XYZ file of N, CA and C in Angstrom:
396
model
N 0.840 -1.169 0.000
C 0.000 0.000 0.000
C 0.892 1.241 0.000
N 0.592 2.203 -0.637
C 1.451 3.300 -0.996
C 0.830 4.369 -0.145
N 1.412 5.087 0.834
C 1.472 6.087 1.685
C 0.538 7.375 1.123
N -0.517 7.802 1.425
C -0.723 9.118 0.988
C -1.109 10.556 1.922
N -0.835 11.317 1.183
C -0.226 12.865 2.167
C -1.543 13.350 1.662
N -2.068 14.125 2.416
C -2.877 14.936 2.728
C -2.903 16.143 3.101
N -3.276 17.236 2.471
C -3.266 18.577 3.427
C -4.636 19.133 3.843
N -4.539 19.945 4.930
C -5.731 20.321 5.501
C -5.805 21.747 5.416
N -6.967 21.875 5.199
C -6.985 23.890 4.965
C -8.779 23.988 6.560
N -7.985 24.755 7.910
C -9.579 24.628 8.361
C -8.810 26.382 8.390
N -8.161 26.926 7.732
C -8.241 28.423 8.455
C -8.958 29.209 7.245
N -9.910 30.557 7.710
C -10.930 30.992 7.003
C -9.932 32.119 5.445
N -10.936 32.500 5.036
C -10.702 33.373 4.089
C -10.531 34.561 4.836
N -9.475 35.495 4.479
C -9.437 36.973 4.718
C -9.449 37.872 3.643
N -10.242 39.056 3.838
C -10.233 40.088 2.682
C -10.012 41.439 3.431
N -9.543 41.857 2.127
C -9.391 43.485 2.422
C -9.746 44.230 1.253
N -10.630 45.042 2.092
C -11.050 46.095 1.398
C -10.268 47.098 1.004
N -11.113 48.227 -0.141
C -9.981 48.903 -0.514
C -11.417 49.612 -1.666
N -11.243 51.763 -0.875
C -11.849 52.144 -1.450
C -11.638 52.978 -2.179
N -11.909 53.696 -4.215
C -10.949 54.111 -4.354
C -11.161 55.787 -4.075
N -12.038 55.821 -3.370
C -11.609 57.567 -3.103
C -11.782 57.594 -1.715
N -11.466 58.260 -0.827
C -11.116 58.602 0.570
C -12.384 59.704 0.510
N -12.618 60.182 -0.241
C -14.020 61.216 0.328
C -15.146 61.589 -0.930
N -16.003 61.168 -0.696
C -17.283 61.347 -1.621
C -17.594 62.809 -1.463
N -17.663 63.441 -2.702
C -18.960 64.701 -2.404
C -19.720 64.897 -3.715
N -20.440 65.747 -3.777
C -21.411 66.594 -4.409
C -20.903 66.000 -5.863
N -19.880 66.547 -5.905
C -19.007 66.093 -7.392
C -18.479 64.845 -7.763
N -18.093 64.240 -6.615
C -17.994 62.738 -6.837
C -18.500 61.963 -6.030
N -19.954 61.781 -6.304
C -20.339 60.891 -5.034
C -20.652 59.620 -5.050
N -19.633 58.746 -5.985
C -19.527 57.371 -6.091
C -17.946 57.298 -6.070
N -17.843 55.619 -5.896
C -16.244 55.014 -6.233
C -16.473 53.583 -5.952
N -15.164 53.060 -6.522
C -15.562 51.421 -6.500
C -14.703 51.300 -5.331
N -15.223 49.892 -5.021
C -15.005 49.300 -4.002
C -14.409 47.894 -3.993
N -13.630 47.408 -4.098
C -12.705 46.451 -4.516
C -12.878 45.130 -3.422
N -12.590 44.489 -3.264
C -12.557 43.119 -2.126
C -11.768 42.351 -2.377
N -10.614 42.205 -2.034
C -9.601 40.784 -2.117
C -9.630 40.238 -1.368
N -10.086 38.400 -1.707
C -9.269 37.702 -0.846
C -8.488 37.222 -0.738
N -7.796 36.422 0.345
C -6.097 35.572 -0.284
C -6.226 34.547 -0.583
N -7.315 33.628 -0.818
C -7.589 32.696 -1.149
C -9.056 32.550 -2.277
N -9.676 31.547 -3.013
C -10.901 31.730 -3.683
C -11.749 31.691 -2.607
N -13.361 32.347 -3.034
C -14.386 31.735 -1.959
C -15.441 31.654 -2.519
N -16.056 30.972 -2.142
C -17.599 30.642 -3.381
C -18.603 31.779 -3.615
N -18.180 32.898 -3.791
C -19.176 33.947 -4.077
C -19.356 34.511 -2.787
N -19.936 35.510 -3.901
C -19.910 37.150 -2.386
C -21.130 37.778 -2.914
N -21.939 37.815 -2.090
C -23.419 38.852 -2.706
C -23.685 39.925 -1.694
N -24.687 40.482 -1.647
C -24.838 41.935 -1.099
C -25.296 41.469 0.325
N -25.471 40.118 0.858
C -26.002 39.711 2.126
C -24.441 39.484 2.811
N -23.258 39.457 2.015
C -22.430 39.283 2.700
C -21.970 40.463 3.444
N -22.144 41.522 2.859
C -21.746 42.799 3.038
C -22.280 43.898 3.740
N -21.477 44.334 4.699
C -22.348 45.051 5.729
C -21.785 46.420 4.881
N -22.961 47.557 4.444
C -22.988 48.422 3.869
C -23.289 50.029 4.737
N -21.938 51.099 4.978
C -22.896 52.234 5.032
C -24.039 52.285 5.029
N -25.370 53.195 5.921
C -26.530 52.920 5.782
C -26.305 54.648 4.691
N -25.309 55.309 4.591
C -25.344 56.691 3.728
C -25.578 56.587 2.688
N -25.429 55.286 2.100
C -25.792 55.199 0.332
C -25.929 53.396 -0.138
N -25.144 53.155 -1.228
C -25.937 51.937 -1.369
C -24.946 51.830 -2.539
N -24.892 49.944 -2.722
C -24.025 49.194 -3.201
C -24.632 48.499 -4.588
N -24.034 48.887 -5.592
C -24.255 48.442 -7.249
C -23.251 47.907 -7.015
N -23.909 46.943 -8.591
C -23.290 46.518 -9.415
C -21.905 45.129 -8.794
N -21.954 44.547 -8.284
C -21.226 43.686 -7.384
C -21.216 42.274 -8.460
N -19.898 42.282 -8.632
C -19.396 41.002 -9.913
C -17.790 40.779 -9.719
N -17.660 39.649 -9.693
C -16.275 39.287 -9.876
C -15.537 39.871 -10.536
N -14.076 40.016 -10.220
C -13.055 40.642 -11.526
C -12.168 40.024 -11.744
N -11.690 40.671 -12.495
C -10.284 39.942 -12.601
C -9.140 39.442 -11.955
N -8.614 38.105 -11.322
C -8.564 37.383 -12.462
C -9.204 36.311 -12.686
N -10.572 36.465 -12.567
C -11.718 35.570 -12.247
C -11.295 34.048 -11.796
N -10.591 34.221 -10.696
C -10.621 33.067 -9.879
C -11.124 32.815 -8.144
N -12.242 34.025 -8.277
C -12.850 33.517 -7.032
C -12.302 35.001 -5.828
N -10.832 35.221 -6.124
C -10.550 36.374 -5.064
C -10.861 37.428 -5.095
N -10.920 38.324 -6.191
C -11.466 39.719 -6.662
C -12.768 39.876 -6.665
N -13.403 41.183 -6.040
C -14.357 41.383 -6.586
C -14.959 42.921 -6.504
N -15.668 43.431 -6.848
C -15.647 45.019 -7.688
C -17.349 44.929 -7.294
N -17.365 46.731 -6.598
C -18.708 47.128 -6.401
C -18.618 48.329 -6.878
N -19.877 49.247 -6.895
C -19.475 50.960 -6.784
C -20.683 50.968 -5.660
N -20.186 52.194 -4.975
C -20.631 52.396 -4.139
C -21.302 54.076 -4.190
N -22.640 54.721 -3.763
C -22.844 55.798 -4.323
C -23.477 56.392 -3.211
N -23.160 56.953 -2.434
C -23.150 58.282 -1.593
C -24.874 58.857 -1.372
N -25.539 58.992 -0.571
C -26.620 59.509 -0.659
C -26.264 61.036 -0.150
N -27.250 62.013 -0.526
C -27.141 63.383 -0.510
C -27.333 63.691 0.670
N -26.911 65.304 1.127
C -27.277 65.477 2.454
C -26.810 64.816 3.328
N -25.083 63.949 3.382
C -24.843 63.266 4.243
C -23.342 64.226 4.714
N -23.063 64.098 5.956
C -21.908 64.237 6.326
C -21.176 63.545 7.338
N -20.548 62.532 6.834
C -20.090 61.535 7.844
C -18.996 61.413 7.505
N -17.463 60.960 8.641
C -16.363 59.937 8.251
C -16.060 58.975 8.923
N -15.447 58.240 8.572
C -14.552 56.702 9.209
C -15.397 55.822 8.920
N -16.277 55.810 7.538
C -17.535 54.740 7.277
C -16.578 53.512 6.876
N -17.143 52.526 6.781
C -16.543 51.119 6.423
C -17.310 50.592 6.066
N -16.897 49.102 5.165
C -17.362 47.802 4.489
C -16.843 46.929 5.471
N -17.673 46.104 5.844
C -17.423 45.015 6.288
C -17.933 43.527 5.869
N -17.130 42.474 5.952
C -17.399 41.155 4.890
C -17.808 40.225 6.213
N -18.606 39.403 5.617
C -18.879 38.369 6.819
C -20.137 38.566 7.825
N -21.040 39.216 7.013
C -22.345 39.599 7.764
C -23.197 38.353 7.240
N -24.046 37.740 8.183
C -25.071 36.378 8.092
C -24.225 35.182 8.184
N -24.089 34.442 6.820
C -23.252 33.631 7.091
C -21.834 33.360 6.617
N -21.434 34.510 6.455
C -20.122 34.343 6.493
C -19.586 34.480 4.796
N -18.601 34.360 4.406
C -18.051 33.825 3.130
C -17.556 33.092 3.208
N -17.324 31.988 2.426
C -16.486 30.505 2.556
C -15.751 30.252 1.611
N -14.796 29.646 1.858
C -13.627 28.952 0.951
C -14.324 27.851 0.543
N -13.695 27.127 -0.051
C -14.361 25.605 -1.087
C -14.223 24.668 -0.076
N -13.614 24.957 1.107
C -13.453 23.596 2.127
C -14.628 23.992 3.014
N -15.378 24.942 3.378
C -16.750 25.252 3.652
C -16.088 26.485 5.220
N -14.905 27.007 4.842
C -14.142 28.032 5.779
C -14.496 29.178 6.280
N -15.817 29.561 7.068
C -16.008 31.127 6.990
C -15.665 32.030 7.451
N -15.735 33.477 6.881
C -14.336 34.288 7.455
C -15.694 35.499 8.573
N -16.516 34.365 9.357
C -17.555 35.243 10.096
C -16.570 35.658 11.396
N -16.457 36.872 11.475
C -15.759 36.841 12.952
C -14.313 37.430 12.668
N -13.862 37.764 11.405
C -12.371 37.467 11.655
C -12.527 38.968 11.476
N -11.000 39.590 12.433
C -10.126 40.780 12.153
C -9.545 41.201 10.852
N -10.536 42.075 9.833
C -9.996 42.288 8.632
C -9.545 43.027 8.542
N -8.635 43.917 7.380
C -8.294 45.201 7.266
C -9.300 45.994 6.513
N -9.976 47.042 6.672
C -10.911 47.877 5.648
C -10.418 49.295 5.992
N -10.174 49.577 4.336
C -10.350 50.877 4.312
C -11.120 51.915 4.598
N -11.155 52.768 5.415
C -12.479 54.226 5.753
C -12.554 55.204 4.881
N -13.538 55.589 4.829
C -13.745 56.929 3.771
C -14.789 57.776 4.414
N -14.945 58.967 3.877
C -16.070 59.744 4.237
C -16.939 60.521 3.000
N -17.742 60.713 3.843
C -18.912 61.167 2.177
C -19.199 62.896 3.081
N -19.068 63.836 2.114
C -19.651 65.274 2.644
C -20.316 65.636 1.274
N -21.749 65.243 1.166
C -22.724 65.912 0.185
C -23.539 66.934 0.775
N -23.269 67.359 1.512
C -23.840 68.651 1.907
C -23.378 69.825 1.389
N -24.480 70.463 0.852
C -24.208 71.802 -0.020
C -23.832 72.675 1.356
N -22.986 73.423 0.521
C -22.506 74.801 1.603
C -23.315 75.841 1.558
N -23.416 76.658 2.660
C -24.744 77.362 2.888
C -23.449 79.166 3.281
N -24.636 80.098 2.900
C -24.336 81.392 2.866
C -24.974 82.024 3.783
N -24.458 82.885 4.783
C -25.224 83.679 5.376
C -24.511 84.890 5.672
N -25.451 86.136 4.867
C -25.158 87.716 5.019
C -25.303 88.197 5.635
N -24.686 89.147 6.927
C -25.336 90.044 7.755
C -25.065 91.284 6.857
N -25.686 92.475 7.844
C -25.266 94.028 6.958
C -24.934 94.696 8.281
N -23.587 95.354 8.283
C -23.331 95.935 9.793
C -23.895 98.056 9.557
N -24.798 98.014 8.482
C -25.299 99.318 8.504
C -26.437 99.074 7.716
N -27.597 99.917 8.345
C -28.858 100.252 7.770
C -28.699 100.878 6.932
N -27.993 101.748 6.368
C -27.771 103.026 5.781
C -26.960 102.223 4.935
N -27.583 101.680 3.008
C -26.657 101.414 2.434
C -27.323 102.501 0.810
């Protein structure tokens, strides 16, 4: 009988986020939103993803190099917001999994923060004389 080796994978998937603008406004109030992991994982949908409640997540599809690690959102800013240090977070419900059934629910990821300022700027005139 001939000896056989085996390897075991029980440690989860990790991703990092990565957003590409650091601050949304008026003028740009979208950017994509990237997700790597270091390993493949069987798909990523919008239940995985804990989203800003400031705006809302399109368009979510694999990228390149379509093997499971990449994957590409845009993300678009709702108006009237002024917030920073917002985040994406992966691993909301049940988790994402590797092909050995690995989920990365729970784990310490790295994510990038950004902030969104769609708030129009506001003017206000006094007059320091009646007499104009």
């Amino acid at each position: 009988m001939t000896p056989q080796n085996y390897s075991l994978d029980n440690t989860a998937p990790t991703v990092t986020v990565d957003v590409d603008r650091a601050v949304l406004n008026n003028n740009f109030d979208s950017t994509t939103v990237t997700f790597t992991f270091d390993e493949p994982v069987d798909g990523l949908d919008y239940t995985d993803i804990t989203v800003p409640t400031s705006g809302s997540l399109t368009n979510l599809s694999e990228a390149s190099p379509n093997d499971g690690t990449v994957w590409t959102a845009t993300f678009t800013a709702n108006s009237s917001v002024d917030l920073s240090g917002l985040q994406f977070t992966v691993g909301h419900g049940g988790g994402v999994a590797d092909q050995f059934d690995n989920t990365n629910i729970g784990t310490g990821n790295p994510y990038d923060s950004f902030e969104i300022d769609t708030v129009a700027p506001t003017v206000t005139v006094s007059l320091s004389s009646s007499a104009i």
